[in-house]
Amino acid sequence: MRLVNYKLQTQMENLNENSDNKYFKEYLKSILEDPNTPYFQKADYIGLCLQEINSKVEYIANDIKELQAYKKRL
C-alpha cells in the first residue's frame, strides 16, 4: 500500500452523504476538461485513484475478517 495519496484520491475518500460535493465535482471536471493533458493520462490518474481506494477497502475488509476469526476463538 502506498503512503502518498493523490489529491483526487483524498477528495474521494472524504466524500460522504452529508458533505457538499461541489468542490469535488469542480475538481473532477477540471481534470477531465484540461486541454493540455492527453486523455490517457486523465484516465490513468482517475483509474489509479479508484484502484488505490479499492485496495484500501480490501485491506480493511481482510482486517475485519481476521478480527472476526480471533473473536470466534476467544
Short mmCIF file of C-alpha atoms in Angstrom, two decimals:
data_model
loop_
_atom_site.label_atom_id
_atom_site.label_comp_id
_atom_site.label_asym_id
_atom_site.label_seq_id
_atom_site.Cartn_x
_atom_site.Cartn_y
_atom_site.Cartn_z
CA MET A 1 0.00 0.00 0.00
CA ARG A 2 1.30 3.43 -0.95
CA LEU A 3 1.84 6.08 1.68
CA VAL A 4 1.26 9.01 -0.68
CA ASN A 5 -2.26 9.96 -1.73
CA TYR A 6 -3.19 11.87 -4.83
CA LYS A 7 -5.37 14.95 -4.41
CA LEU A 8 -8.27 13.31 -6.23
CA GLN A 9 -7.97 10.17 -4.11
CA THR A 10 -8.03 12.19 -0.90
CA GLN A 11 -11.10 14.07 -2.04
CA MET A 12 -12.87 10.83 -2.97
CA GLU A 13 -12.08 9.35 0.44
CA ASN A 14 -13.52 12.41 2.19
CA LEU A 15 -16.85 12.29 0.35
CA ASN A 16 -19.93 11.41 2.35
CA GLU A 17 -23.67 11.81 2.15
CA ASN A 18 -23.72 14.94 4.31
CA SER A 19 -20.91 16.88 2.65
CA ASP A 20 -21.20 19.38 -0.17
CA ASN A 21 -19.63 17.65 -3.16
CA LYS A 22 -19.38 20.84 -5.21
CA TYR A 23 -15.61 21.23 -4.82
CA PHE A 24 -15.02 17.58 -5.72
CA LYS A 25 -17.21 17.85 -8.81
CA GLU A 26 -15.44 21.01 -9.92
CA TYR A 27 -12.02 19.43 -9.42
CA LEU A 28 -13.00 16.30 -11.35
CA LYS A 29 -14.48 18.45 -14.11
CA SER A 30 -11.26 20.48 -14.33
CA ILE A 31 -9.26 17.27 -14.71
CA LEU A 32 -11.50 15.97 -17.47
CA GLU A 33 -11.70 19.28 -19.35
CA ASP A 34 -7.98 20.13 -19.21
CA PRO A 35 -6.96 20.53 -22.87
CA ASN A 36 -3.23 20.25 -22.08
CA THR A 37 -3.45 16.72 -20.69
CA PRO A 38 -3.87 13.72 -23.00
CA TYR A 39 -6.97 11.63 -22.38
CA PHE A 40 -4.97 8.55 -21.39
CA GLN A 41 -3.20 10.49 -18.62
CA LYS A 42 -6.55 11.65 -17.30
CA ALA A 43 -7.89 8.10 -17.39
CA ASP A 44 -4.75 6.73 -15.72
CA TYR A 45 -4.94 9.32 -12.94
CA ILE A 46 -8.60 8.70 -12.20
CA GLY A 47 -8.20 4.93 -12.54
CA LEU A 48 -5.19 4.85 -10.23
CA CYS A 49 -7.06 6.82 -7.58
CA LEU A 50 -10.01 4.43 -7.77
CA GLN A 51 -7.68 1.43 -7.65
CA GLU A 52 -5.93 2.74 -4.54
CA ILE A 53 -9.26 3.30 -2.77
CA ASN A 54 -10.30 -0.23 -3.74
CA SER A 55 -7.04 -1.59 -2.33
CA LYS A 56 -7.65 0.20 0.97
CA VAL A 57 -11.19 -1.20 1.16
CA GLU A 58 -9.91 -4.74 0.51
CA TYR A 59 -7.19 -4.30 3.14
CA ILE A 60 -9.71 -3.17 5.74
CA ALA A 61 -12.10 -5.99 4.78
CA ASN A 62 -9.32 -8.53 5.33
CA ASP A 63 -8.51 -7.00 8.72
CA ILE A 64 -12.16 -7.26 9.71
CA LYS A 65 -12.25 -10.93 8.71
CA GLU A 66 -9.13 -11.63 10.77
CA LEU A 67 -10.55 -9.83 13.79
CA GLN A 68 -13.80 -11.78 13.49
CA ALA A 69 -11.82 -15.02 13.37
CA TYR A 70 -9.90 -14.00 16.52
CA LYS A 71 -13.17 -13.11 18.22
CA LYS A 72 -14.61 -16.57 17.50
CA ARG A 73 -11.55 -18.20 19.05
CA LEU A 74 -11.96 -16.27 22.31
#
